[in-house]
Every structure is written in C-alpha cells, then in structure tokens.
C-alpha cells in the first residue's frame, strides 16, 4: 500500500523512536479491526483512518493525536471496548476515541460509547431508510457534535475536522443529496 509506506516514512521523519513505535502499534491495531471492511468507494476501510492520520500529522499535531486519528472508528466499526484502548494506548487516547464514536439508536434513545449498553445493543439507526433516516441523521448530529465541542481535549475536535474533510473528498460516489448533507456537516458542525 503506497499511502501506508508514505505515512510510515513521514512518521519516521517527524517523531522520535518511542512515538514512532506507538503510532505503528496503533496502525497495526486499526488494520486488524478494519481488516475486512470496505468504504462505499470500494477502497479498504483502512485508507480512511490512514488519510485522516496523515492530515493530522501534516498539520503538526503530536503522536497522541495521530494515534487517535488512526483509531477514531475502532469502537464504532469494530466494537472495541474503551478499556482495551486504554490498556493499549492510554486513557487520553481512549477518551478521545470514545468521544469520536457516534451514538447508537436503541429503543428511541441515543446511546453513547461511555455506556456499557452501547456494546450490548443493535444500532437501530442502521436499519432506517428514506426521510426517517435523514431525520435521525440530523438528530444524531445534534447530540454527537456538541459532545465533541464540550470535550476536555482539543484532540477529538481536530480529528473530527480532518475526518469530515476526508469524507467530503470521497463522497462523489454518493447521490447529490447525500453529498450535500456531508458538505453541510463539515460547514456547520465541524467549523463552529
């Protein structure tokens, strides 16, 4: 994977050996979690966190922020529990990834990853279609983004900005309404 090699070379140039090892460990962990997943574009899912982490690194953020970018979807898409992240990557990374994890819709309520219920319930949002999905998409964003803004760390905020930028860059395969919704999220939620 060309992008992975470029990323690893940049990590080697920008970080000390200890940080480089931690970033490599996070990359391997994320690759394992996202191994079988694909993006709507057809690319391997790992191309997304790798690109987000590249943006974070290019912007000059520290190793902890790069690690968070690599891991930002592992709870949501891999059902990885926060205590595992905390054990492997520290409490700050774990808290940031929890903050970046979108809530699940369960019995009409939004359940966040801080709750043990999160890991024992099916996300009813994934089954929605049409106008009901659009309505719940907006509702989810109205509860999700304030949580990021109110975090006690800047890390989730900046990772989410780069996450949304990459999502906009790669949304051309979606119909124009979804493209517009994605662009609106970046314009109205990420940049507040």
Short mmCIF file of N, CA and C in Angstrom, two decimals:
data_model
loop_
_atom_site.label_atom_id
_atom_site.label_comp_id
_atom_site.label_asym_id
_atom_site.label_seq_id
_atom_site.Cartn_x
_atom_site.Cartn_y
_atom_site.Cartn_z
N UNK A 1 0.84 -1.18 0.00
CA UNK A 1 0.00 0.00 0.00
C UNK A 1 0.89 1.25 0.00
N UNK A 2 0.85 1.98 -1.09
CA UNK A 2 1.70 3.14 -1.29
C UNK A 2 1.49 4.21 -0.21
N UNK A 3 0.23 4.51 0.10
CA UNK A 3 -0.07 5.54 1.09
C UNK A 3 0.44 5.15 2.48
N UNK A 4 0.36 3.87 2.78
CA UNK A 4 0.85 3.40 4.09
C UNK A 4 2.36 3.60 4.19
N UNK A 5 3.09 3.25 3.14
CA UNK A 5 4.54 3.42 3.15
C UNK A 5 4.93 4.89 3.27
N UNK A 6 4.22 5.73 2.56
CA UNK A 6 4.47 7.18 2.64
C UNK A 6 4.21 7.67 4.07
N UNK A 7 3.10 7.23 4.64
CA UNK A 7 2.74 7.60 6.01
C UNK A 7 3.84 7.17 6.98
N UNK A 8 4.27 5.91 6.89
CA UNK A 8 5.28 5.39 7.80
C UNK A 8 6.61 6.13 7.66
N UNK A 9 6.97 6.51 6.44
CA UNK A 9 8.20 7.29 6.24
C UNK A 9 8.09 8.66 6.89
N UNK A 10 6.92 9.28 6.78
CA UNK A 10 6.72 10.59 7.40
C UNK A 10 6.73 10.49 8.92
N UNK A 11 6.16 9.42 9.45
CA UNK A 11 6.20 9.19 10.90
C UNK A 11 7.64 9.09 11.36
N UNK A 12 8.44 8.34 10.62
CA UNK A 12 9.86 8.15 10.97
C UNK A 12 10.61 9.49 10.97
N UNK A 13 10.26 10.36 10.03
CA UNK A 13 10.92 11.68 9.93
C UNK A 13 10.50 12.63 11.04
N UNK A 14 9.23 12.57 11.45
CA UNK A 14 8.68 13.59 12.34
C UNK A 14 8.70 13.23 13.82
N UNK A 15 8.79 11.95 14.15
CA UNK A 15 8.64 11.55 15.54
C UNK A 15 9.86 10.78 16.04
N UNK A 16 10.04 10.82 17.36
CA UNK A 16 11.12 10.03 17.95
C UNK A 16 10.76 8.55 17.91
N UNK A 17 11.70 7.71 18.24
CA UNK A 17 11.53 6.26 18.13
C UNK A 17 10.37 5.75 18.99
N UNK A 18 10.23 6.27 20.20
CA UNK A 18 9.16 5.84 21.09
C UNK A 18 7.78 6.18 20.49
N UNK A 19 7.61 7.41 20.02
CA UNK A 19 6.34 7.80 19.40
C UNK A 19 6.09 7.02 18.10
N UNK A 20 7.15 6.80 17.35
CA UNK A 20 7.03 6.02 16.11
C UNK A 20 6.51 4.62 16.41
N UNK A 21 7.03 3.99 17.45
CA UNK A 21 6.58 2.65 17.83
C UNK A 21 5.12 2.65 18.24
N UNK A 22 4.70 3.66 19.00
CA UNK A 22 3.30 3.75 19.43
C UNK A 22 2.37 3.95 18.24
N UNK A 23 2.79 4.79 17.30
CA UNK A 23 1.98 5.03 16.10
C UNK A 23 1.88 3.75 15.27
N UNK A 24 3.00 3.04 15.13
CA UNK A 24 2.99 1.76 14.40
C UNK A 24 2.06 0.75 15.06
N UNK A 25 2.08 0.71 16.40
CA UNK A 25 1.21 -0.20 17.13
C UNK A 25 -0.27 0.15 16.88
N UNK A 26 -0.58 1.44 16.88
CA UNK A 26 -1.96 1.88 16.62
C UNK A 26 -2.38 1.54 15.19
N UNK A 27 -1.47 1.71 14.25
CA UNK A 27 -1.75 1.39 12.85
C UNK A 27 -2.06 -0.10 12.71
N UNK A 28 -1.25 -0.95 13.30
CA UNK A 28 -1.48 -2.40 13.23
C UNK A 28 -2.81 -2.78 13.88
N UNK A 29 -3.11 -2.16 15.01
CA UNK A 29 -4.36 -2.43 15.71
C UNK A 29 -5.56 -2.04 14.83
N UNK A 30 -5.50 -0.84 14.26
CA UNK A 30 -6.59 -0.37 13.39
C UNK A 30 -6.73 -1.26 12.16
N UNK A 31 -5.62 -1.67 11.58
CA UNK A 31 -5.67 -2.57 10.42
C UNK A 31 -6.35 -3.89 10.77
N UNK A 32 -6.07 -4.40 11.95
CA UNK A 32 -6.69 -5.65 12.37
C UNK A 32 -8.20 -5.48 12.55
N UNK A 33 -8.60 -4.39 13.17
CA UNK A 33 -10.03 -4.12 13.41
C UNK A 33 -10.78 -3.92 12.09
N UNK A 34 -10.19 -3.17 11.18
CA UNK A 34 -10.87 -2.81 9.92
C UNK A 34 -10.54 -3.76 8.76
N UNK A 35 -9.89 -4.86 9.05
CA UNK A 35 -9.35 -5.77 8.03
C UNK A 35 -10.32 -6.11 6.91
N UNK A 36 -11.50 -6.51 7.21
CA UNK A 36 -12.46 -6.97 6.20
C UNK A 36 -13.40 -5.86 5.70
N UNK A 37 -13.27 -4.68 6.26
CA UNK A 37 -14.22 -3.60 5.94
C UNK A 37 -13.80 -2.84 4.69
N UNK A 38 -14.83 -2.34 4.00
CA UNK A 38 -14.62 -1.54 2.80
C UNK A 38 -15.42 -0.25 2.93
N UNK A 39 -14.91 0.79 2.31
CA UNK A 39 -15.64 2.06 2.23
C UNK A 39 -16.61 1.97 1.06
N UNK A 40 -17.55 2.90 1.02
CA UNK A 40 -18.51 2.94 -0.09
C UNK A 40 -17.80 3.14 -1.42
N UNK A 41 -16.59 3.72 -1.39
CA UNK A 41 -15.81 3.94 -2.61
C UNK A 41 -15.21 2.65 -3.16
N UNK A 42 -15.25 1.57 -2.35
CA UNK A 42 -14.66 0.30 -2.75
C UNK A 42 -13.27 0.11 -2.18
N UNK A 43 -12.66 1.19 -1.67
CA UNK A 43 -11.33 1.08 -1.07
C UNK A 43 -11.41 0.30 0.24
N UNK A 44 -10.26 -0.20 0.68
CA UNK A 44 -10.23 -0.79 2.01
C UNK A 44 -10.58 0.30 3.01
N UNK A 45 -11.26 -0.06 4.08
CA UNK A 45 -11.67 0.95 5.05
C UNK A 45 -10.46 1.65 5.66
N UNK A 46 -9.38 0.92 5.81
CA UNK A 46 -8.19 1.46 6.46
C UNK A 46 -7.64 2.68 5.73
N UNK A 47 -7.97 2.84 4.45
CA UNK A 47 -7.50 4.02 3.72
C UNK A 47 -8.01 5.30 4.37
N UNK A 48 -9.19 5.24 5.01
CA UNK A 48 -9.77 6.43 5.64
C UNK A 48 -9.02 6.85 6.90
N UNK A 49 -8.90 6.00 7.94
CA UNK A 49 -8.15 6.47 9.11
C UNK A 49 -6.70 6.81 8.80
N UNK A 50 -6.12 6.12 7.83
CA UNK A 50 -4.75 6.43 7.43
C UNK A 50 -4.67 7.84 6.85
N UNK A 51 -5.63 8.22 6.03
CA UNK A 51 -5.64 9.56 5.44
C UNK A 51 -5.90 10.62 6.51
N UNK A 52 -6.83 10.34 7.42
CA UNK A 52 -7.12 11.29 8.49
C UNK A 52 -5.87 11.49 9.36
N UNK A 53 -5.19 10.40 9.68
CA UNK A 53 -3.95 10.49 10.47
C UNK A 53 -2.87 11.25 9.71
N UNK A 54 -2.82 11.09 8.39
CA UNK A 54 -1.85 11.84 7.58
C UNK A 54 -2.13 13.33 7.65
N UNK A 55 -3.41 13.71 7.55
CA UNK A 55 -3.77 15.13 7.67
C UNK A 55 -3.36 15.69 9.04
N UNK A 56 -3.63 14.92 10.08
CA UNK A 56 -3.29 15.33 11.44
C UNK A 56 -1.79 15.54 11.56
N UNK A 57 -1.03 14.60 11.04
CA UNK A 57 0.42 14.69 11.11
C UNK A 57 0.95 15.87 10.30
N UNK A 58 0.41 16.06 9.09
CA UNK A 58 0.83 17.19 8.25
C UNK A 58 0.54 18.53 8.91
N UNK A 59 -0.51 18.58 9.73
CA UNK A 59 -0.87 19.81 10.43
C UNK A 59 0.01 20.06 11.65
N UNK A 60 0.88 19.10 11.97
CA UNK A 60 1.85 19.30 13.03
C UNK A 60 1.41 18.86 14.42
N UNK A 61 0.36 18.04 14.50
CA UNK A 61 -0.09 17.57 15.81
C UNK A 61 0.83 16.48 16.36
N UNK A 62 0.67 16.23 17.66
CA UNK A 62 1.55 15.28 18.34
C UNK A 62 1.15 13.82 18.06
N UNK A 63 1.97 12.91 18.56
CA UNK A 63 1.76 11.48 18.30
C UNK A 63 0.43 10.99 18.85
N UNK A 64 0.01 11.49 20.00
CA UNK A 64 -1.25 11.07 20.60
C UNK A 64 -2.43 11.41 19.68
N UNK A 65 -2.36 12.55 19.01
CA UNK A 65 -3.43 12.94 18.08
C UNK A 65 -3.40 12.08 16.83
N UNK A 66 -2.21 11.75 16.35
CA UNK A 66 -2.08 10.85 15.19
C UNK A 66 -2.64 9.47 15.54
N UNK A 67 -2.34 8.98 16.73
CA UNK A 67 -2.85 7.68 17.17
C UNK A 67 -4.37 7.71 17.26
N UNK A 68 -4.91 8.78 17.82
CA UNK A 68 -6.37 8.92 17.90
C UNK A 68 -6.99 8.90 16.51
N UNK A 69 -6.37 9.58 15.56
CA UNK A 69 -6.89 9.60 14.19
C UNK A 69 -6.90 8.19 13.59
N UNK A 70 -5.86 7.43 13.83
CA UNK A 70 -5.80 6.06 13.31
C UNK A 70 -6.90 5.19 13.92
N UNK A 71 -7.23 5.45 15.18
CA UNK A 71 -8.16 4.60 15.92
C UNK A 71 -9.58 5.17 15.99
N UNK A 72 -9.85 6.29 15.34
CA UNK A 72 -11.09 7.02 15.60
C UNK A 72 -12.37 6.24 15.31
N UNK A 73 -12.32 5.19 14.51
CA UNK A 73 -13.52 4.41 14.20
C UNK A 73 -13.51 2.99 14.76
N UNK A 74 -12.54 2.63 15.59
CA UNK A 74 -12.45 1.24 16.03
C UNK A 74 -13.55 0.82 16.99
N UNK A 75 -14.07 1.74 17.78
CA UNK A 75 -15.18 1.39 18.67
C UNK A 75 -16.44 1.24 17.83
N UNK A 76 -16.71 2.25 17.03
CA UNK A 76 -17.92 2.28 16.22
C UNK A 76 -18.00 1.13 15.21
N UNK A 77 -16.91 0.86 14.53
CA UNK A 77 -16.92 -0.13 13.46
C UNK A 77 -16.37 -1.49 13.87
N UNK A 78 -15.70 -1.56 15.02
CA UNK A 78 -15.09 -2.82 15.43
C UNK A 78 -15.53 -3.31 16.79
N UNK A 79 -16.41 -2.52 17.43
CA UNK A 79 -16.93 -2.89 18.75
C UNK A 79 -15.81 -3.11 19.77
N UNK A 80 -14.71 -2.36 19.62
CA UNK A 80 -13.60 -2.42 20.56
C UNK A 80 -14.01 -1.64 21.81
N UNK A 81 -13.80 -2.21 22.97
CA UNK A 81 -14.21 -1.55 24.21
C UNK A 81 -13.16 -0.53 24.66
N UNK A 82 -13.61 0.57 25.25
CA UNK A 82 -12.69 1.61 25.71
C UNK A 82 -11.59 1.11 26.64
N UNK A 83 -11.92 0.15 27.50
CA UNK A 83 -10.89 -0.35 28.44
C UNK A 83 -9.73 -1.01 27.69
N UNK A 84 -10.02 -1.63 26.53
CA UNK A 84 -8.94 -2.22 25.73
C UNK A 84 -8.06 -1.12 25.14
N UNK A 85 -8.69 -0.06 24.65
CA UNK A 85 -7.91 1.07 24.11
C UNK A 85 -7.08 1.72 25.20
N UNK A 86 -7.67 1.88 26.37
CA UNK A 86 -6.97 2.50 27.49
C UNK A 86 -5.74 1.67 27.88
N UNK A 87 -5.90 0.38 27.91
CA UNK A 87 -4.80 -0.51 28.27
C UNK A 87 -3.67 -0.44 27.23
N UNK A 88 -4.03 -0.41 25.95
CA UNK A 88 -3.03 -0.43 24.88
C UNK A 88 -2.44 0.93 24.56
N UNK A 89 -3.27 2.01 24.65
CA UNK A 89 -2.84 3.31 24.14
C UNK A 89 -2.99 4.46 25.14
N UNK A 90 -3.47 4.15 26.34
CA UNK A 90 -3.58 5.17 27.37
C UNK A 90 -4.98 5.76 27.48
N UNK A 91 -5.25 6.34 28.63
CA UNK A 91 -6.58 6.88 28.92
C UNK A 91 -6.95 8.05 28.02
N UNK A 92 -5.99 8.91 27.69
CA UNK A 92 -6.32 10.07 26.86
C UNK A 92 -6.76 9.67 25.46
N UNK A 93 -6.06 8.73 24.87
CA UNK A 93 -6.45 8.24 23.54
C UNK A 93 -7.82 7.58 23.64
N UNK A 94 -8.01 6.74 24.65
CA UNK A 94 -9.29 6.06 24.81
C UNK A 94 -10.43 7.05 24.95
N UNK A 95 -10.26 8.06 25.80
CA UNK A 95 -11.32 9.09 25.97
C UNK A 95 -11.61 9.81 24.66
N UNK A 96 -10.58 10.12 23.91
CA UNK A 96 -10.78 10.82 22.64
C UNK A 96 -11.53 9.95 21.63
N UNK A 97 -11.17 8.68 21.55
CA UNK A 97 -11.85 7.78 20.61
C UNK A 97 -13.30 7.56 21.04
N UNK A 98 -13.54 7.44 22.33
CA UNK A 98 -14.91 7.33 22.83
C UNK A 98 -15.71 8.57 22.42
N UNK A 99 -15.12 9.74 22.59
CA UNK A 99 -15.78 10.99 22.23
C UNK A 99 -16.11 11.04 20.74
N UNK A 100 -15.26 10.47 19.90
CA UNK A 100 -15.44 10.49 18.44
C UNK A 100 -16.40 9.40 17.95
N UNK A 101 -16.81 8.51 18.82
CA UNK A 101 -17.68 7.40 18.43
C UNK A 101 -19.13 7.87 18.36
N UNK A 102 -19.73 7.70 17.19
CA UNK A 102 -21.14 8.11 17.02
C UNK A 102 -22.04 7.25 17.90
N UNK A 103 -23.10 7.84 18.44
CA UNK A 103 -24.01 7.06 19.28
C UNK A 103 -24.85 6.10 18.46
N UNK A 104 -25.34 5.07 19.13
CA UNK A 104 -26.28 4.12 18.53
C UNK A 104 -27.70 4.54 18.92
N UNK A 105 -28.63 4.27 18.04
CA UNK A 105 -30.04 4.49 18.34
C UNK A 105 -30.60 3.18 18.86
N UNK A 106 -31.10 3.21 20.09
CA UNK A 106 -31.65 1.99 20.70
C UNK A 106 -32.91 2.36 21.47
N UNK A 107 -34.01 1.73 21.08
CA UNK A 107 -35.31 1.98 21.70
C UNK A 107 -35.62 3.48 21.76
N UNK A 108 -35.32 4.16 20.65
CA UNK A 108 -35.65 5.58 20.51
C UNK A 108 -34.71 6.54 21.22
N UNK A 109 -33.63 6.03 21.83
CA UNK A 109 -32.68 6.88 22.55
C UNK A 109 -31.29 6.70 21.97
N UNK A 110 -30.50 7.77 22.08
CA UNK A 110 -29.12 7.72 21.63
C UNK A 110 -28.24 7.23 22.76
N UNK A 111 -27.52 6.15 22.50
CA UNK A 111 -26.64 5.54 23.49
C UNK A 111 -25.18 5.79 23.07
N UNK A 112 -24.42 6.40 23.96
CA UNK A 112 -23.02 6.72 23.66
C UNK A 112 -22.09 5.62 24.16
N UNK A 113 -20.88 5.61 23.63
CA UNK A 113 -19.91 4.55 23.93
C UNK A 113 -19.45 4.54 25.39
N UNK A 114 -19.72 5.60 26.14
CA UNK A 114 -19.39 5.60 27.56
C UNK A 114 -20.26 4.61 28.33
N UNK A 115 -21.41 4.30 27.77
CA UNK A 115 -22.37 3.41 28.43
C UNK A 115 -22.08 1.95 28.08
N UNK A 116 -22.18 1.09 29.08
CA UNK A 116 -21.99 -0.34 28.81
C UNK A 116 -23.09 -0.87 27.88
N UNK A 117 -24.25 -0.20 27.84
CA UNK A 117 -25.34 -0.59 26.93
C UNK A 117 -24.90 -0.54 25.47
N UNK A 118 -23.99 0.38 25.18
CA UNK A 118 -23.54 0.59 23.80
C UNK A 118 -23.06 -0.72 23.16
N UNK A 119 -22.40 -1.53 23.94
CA UNK A 119 -21.78 -2.74 23.40
C UNK A 119 -22.71 -3.95 23.39
N UNK A 120 -23.90 -3.76 23.94
CA UNK A 120 -24.86 -4.87 24.02
C UNK A 120 -26.15 -4.59 23.25
N UNK A 121 -26.14 -3.57 22.42
CA UNK A 121 -27.38 -3.26 21.68
C UNK A 121 -27.09 -3.12 20.19
N UNK A 122 -28.09 -3.43 19.40
CA UNK A 122 -28.01 -3.24 17.95
C UNK A 122 -28.35 -1.79 17.64
N UNK A 123 -27.68 -1.23 16.67
CA UNK A 123 -27.94 0.15 16.28
C UNK A 123 -29.14 0.19 15.33
N UNK A 124 -30.27 0.66 15.82
CA UNK A 124 -31.48 0.74 15.02
C UNK A 124 -31.35 1.77 13.89
N UNK A 125 -30.42 2.70 14.04
CA UNK A 125 -30.20 3.73 13.01
C UNK A 125 -29.81 3.08 11.68
N UNK A 126 -29.03 2.04 11.73
CA UNK A 126 -28.54 1.39 10.50
C UNK A 126 -29.65 0.77 9.66
N UNK A 127 -30.79 0.51 10.28
CA UNK A 127 -31.91 -0.09 9.56
C UNK A 127 -32.84 0.94 8.92
N UNK A 128 -32.66 2.21 9.27
CA UNK A 128 -33.56 3.25 8.77
C UNK A 128 -33.30 3.54 7.30
N UNK A 129 -34.33 4.02 6.62
CA UNK A 129 -34.22 4.41 5.21
C UNK A 129 -35.01 5.69 4.97
N UNK A 130 -34.72 6.32 3.84
CA UNK A 130 -35.51 7.47 3.39
C UNK A 130 -35.51 8.64 4.35
N UNK A 131 -36.66 9.30 4.42
CA UNK A 131 -36.79 10.51 5.23
C UNK A 131 -36.56 10.25 6.71
N UNK A 132 -36.96 9.08 7.18
CA UNK A 132 -36.74 8.77 8.60
C UNK A 132 -35.24 8.72 8.91
N UNK A 133 -34.45 8.18 8.00
CA UNK A 133 -33.00 8.13 8.21
C UNK A 133 -32.41 9.54 8.20
N UNK A 134 -32.87 10.37 7.27
CA UNK A 134 -32.38 11.76 7.20
C UNK A 134 -32.71 12.49 8.50
N UNK A 135 -33.94 12.31 8.98
CA UNK A 135 -34.36 12.95 10.23
C UNK A 135 -33.48 12.51 11.40
N UNK A 136 -33.25 11.21 11.51
CA UNK A 136 -32.43 10.69 12.61
C UNK A 136 -30.95 11.03 12.42
N UNK A 137 -30.50 11.15 11.17
CA UNK A 137 -29.13 11.59 10.87
C UNK A 137 -28.90 12.97 11.46
N UNK A 138 -29.84 13.87 11.22
CA UNK A 138 -29.73 15.23 11.75
C UNK A 138 -29.82 15.23 13.27
N UNK A 139 -30.71 14.43 13.82
CA UNK A 139 -30.88 14.33 15.27
C UNK A 139 -29.59 13.80 15.91
N UNK A 140 -29.02 12.77 15.29
CA UNK A 140 -27.77 12.20 15.83
C UNK A 140 -26.67 13.26 15.83
N UNK A 141 -26.55 13.99 14.75
CA UNK A 141 -25.51 15.02 14.69
C UNK A 141 -25.73 16.11 15.74
N UNK A 142 -27.00 16.41 16.04
CA UNK A 142 -27.31 17.43 17.04
C UNK A 142 -26.92 17.01 18.46
N UNK A 143 -26.81 15.71 18.71
CA UNK A 143 -26.36 15.25 20.03
C UNK A 143 -24.88 14.86 20.02
N UNK A 144 -24.37 14.49 18.85
CA UNK A 144 -22.99 14.00 18.73
C UNK A 144 -21.97 15.13 18.71
N UNK A 145 -22.17 16.13 17.87
CA UNK A 145 -21.17 17.20 17.74
C UNK A 145 -21.00 18.02 19.00
N UNK A 146 -22.05 18.40 19.73
CA UNK A 146 -21.83 19.14 20.97
C UNK A 146 -20.94 18.38 21.97
N UNK A 147 -21.04 17.07 21.97
CA UNK A 147 -20.21 16.25 22.85
C UNK A 147 -18.72 16.42 22.49
N UNK A 148 -18.44 16.51 21.21
CA UNK A 148 -17.06 16.73 20.76
C UNK A 148 -16.58 18.12 21.17
N UNK A 149 -17.43 19.13 20.96
CA UNK A 149 -17.05 20.51 21.31
C UNK A 149 -16.82 20.68 22.80
N UNK A 150 -17.58 19.94 23.60
CA UNK A 150 -17.50 20.09 25.05
C UNK A 150 -16.43 19.19 25.67
N UNK A 151 -15.71 18.45 24.87
CA UNK A 151 -14.66 17.58 25.37
C UNK A 151 -13.61 18.39 26.13
N UNK A 152 -12.95 17.74 27.07
CA UNK A 152 -11.89 18.43 27.81
C UNK A 152 -10.54 18.38 27.08
N UNK A 153 -10.58 17.99 25.80
CA UNK A 153 -9.37 17.89 24.99
C UNK A 153 -9.65 18.45 23.59
N UNK A 154 -8.64 19.04 22.99
CA UNK A 154 -8.78 19.54 21.63
C UNK A 154 -8.67 18.41 20.61
N UNK A 155 -8.15 17.26 21.01
CA UNK A 155 -7.87 16.17 20.08
C UNK A 155 -9.11 15.71 19.31
N UNK A 156 -10.23 15.38 19.98
CA UNK A 156 -11.40 14.94 19.20
C UNK A 156 -11.89 15.99 18.20
N UNK A 157 -11.83 17.25 18.60
CA UNK A 157 -12.29 18.33 17.72
C UNK A 157 -11.49 18.35 16.42
N UNK A 158 -10.18 18.34 16.51
CA UNK A 158 -9.36 18.42 15.30
C UNK A 158 -9.41 17.13 14.48
N UNK A 159 -9.42 15.99 15.14
CA UNK A 159 -9.54 14.73 14.39
C UNK A 159 -10.86 14.71 13.63
N UNK A 160 -11.94 15.19 14.25
CA UNK A 160 -13.25 15.20 13.57
C UNK A 160 -13.23 16.13 12.37
N UNK A 161 -12.57 17.25 12.47
CA UNK A 161 -12.47 18.15 11.31
C UNK A 161 -11.81 17.42 10.14
N UNK A 162 -10.67 16.78 10.39
CA UNK A 162 -9.97 16.07 9.31
C UNK A 162 -10.76 14.85 8.82
N UNK A 163 -11.46 14.20 9.73
CA UNK A 163 -12.34 13.08 9.36
C UNK A 163 -13.40 13.57 8.37
N UNK A 164 -14.04 14.67 8.69
CA UNK A 164 -15.09 15.20 7.81
C UNK A 164 -14.53 15.71 6.49
N UNK A 165 -13.36 16.30 6.52
CA UNK A 165 -12.74 16.75 5.26
C UNK A 165 -12.53 15.56 4.33
N UNK A 166 -11.99 14.47 4.88
CA UNK A 166 -11.77 13.30 4.03
C UNK A 166 -13.09 12.72 3.54
N UNK A 167 -14.11 12.73 4.39
CA UNK A 167 -15.42 12.23 3.96
C UNK A 167 -15.98 13.06 2.80
N UNK A 168 -15.79 14.37 2.85
CA UNK A 168 -16.25 15.22 1.74
C UNK A 168 -15.44 14.93 0.48
N UNK A 169 -14.15 14.76 0.63
CA UNK A 169 -13.29 14.47 -0.53
C UNK A 169 -13.68 13.18 -1.24
N UNK A 170 -14.24 12.24 -0.50
CA UNK A 170 -14.53 10.93 -1.08
C UNK A 170 -16.02 10.66 -1.25
N UNK A 171 -16.86 11.68 -1.17
CA UNK A 171 -18.31 11.43 -1.23
C UNK A 171 -18.88 11.53 -2.65
N UNK A 172 -18.02 11.66 -3.64
CA UNK A 172 -18.52 11.82 -5.01
C UNK A 172 -19.31 10.61 -5.52
N UNK A 173 -19.13 9.46 -4.91
CA UNK A 173 -19.88 8.28 -5.38
C UNK A 173 -21.33 8.27 -4.90
N UNK A 174 -21.63 9.12 -3.94
CA UNK A 174 -22.99 9.17 -3.39
C UNK A 174 -23.86 10.11 -4.22
N UNK A 175 -25.16 9.92 -4.09
CA UNK A 175 -26.09 10.79 -4.79
C UNK A 175 -25.95 12.22 -4.26
N UNK A 176 -26.40 13.18 -5.03
CA UNK A 176 -26.16 14.59 -4.72
C UNK A 176 -26.74 15.02 -3.37
N UNK A 177 -27.86 14.44 -2.94
CA UNK A 177 -28.44 14.81 -1.64
C UNK A 177 -27.51 14.41 -0.50
N UNK A 178 -26.92 13.22 -0.58
CA UNK A 178 -26.00 12.79 0.47
C UNK A 178 -24.72 13.62 0.42
N UNK A 179 -24.25 13.95 -0.76
CA UNK A 179 -23.07 14.81 -0.87
C UNK A 179 -23.33 16.14 -0.19
N UNK A 180 -24.49 16.71 -0.44
CA UNK A 180 -24.84 17.99 0.16
C UNK A 180 -24.94 17.88 1.67
N UNK A 181 -25.55 16.81 2.18
CA UNK A 181 -25.63 16.61 3.64
C UNK A 181 -24.23 16.52 4.25
N UNK A 182 -23.33 15.78 3.59
CA UNK A 182 -21.97 15.64 4.09
C UNK A 182 -21.27 16.99 4.11
N UNK A 183 -21.41 17.75 3.04
CA UNK A 183 -20.79 19.08 2.98
C UNK A 183 -21.37 20.01 4.04
N UNK A 184 -22.66 19.93 4.27
CA UNK A 184 -23.28 20.77 5.31
C UNK A 184 -22.74 20.45 6.69
N UNK A 185 -22.53 19.17 6.95
CA UNK A 185 -21.98 18.78 8.25
C UNK A 185 -20.62 19.44 8.45
N UNK A 186 -19.78 19.38 7.43
CA UNK A 186 -18.45 20.00 7.55
C UNK A 186 -18.58 21.50 7.77
N UNK A 187 -19.47 22.13 7.01
CA UNK A 187 -19.60 23.59 7.10
C UNK A 187 -20.25 24.04 8.41
N UNK A 188 -21.24 23.31 8.88
CA UNK A 188 -21.99 23.80 10.04
C UNK A 188 -21.58 23.17 11.36
N UNK A 189 -21.10 21.97 11.34
CA UNK A 189 -20.77 21.29 12.60
C UNK A 189 -19.27 21.33 12.92
N UNK A 190 -18.44 21.03 11.94
CA UNK A 190 -17.02 20.91 12.20
C UNK A 190 -16.35 22.25 12.42
N UNK A 191 -16.88 23.29 11.85
CA UNK A 191 -16.16 24.56 11.86
C UNK A 191 -16.75 25.58 12.81
N UNK A 192 -17.63 25.16 13.70
CA UNK A 192 -18.24 26.08 14.66
C UNK A 192 -17.21 26.61 15.63
#
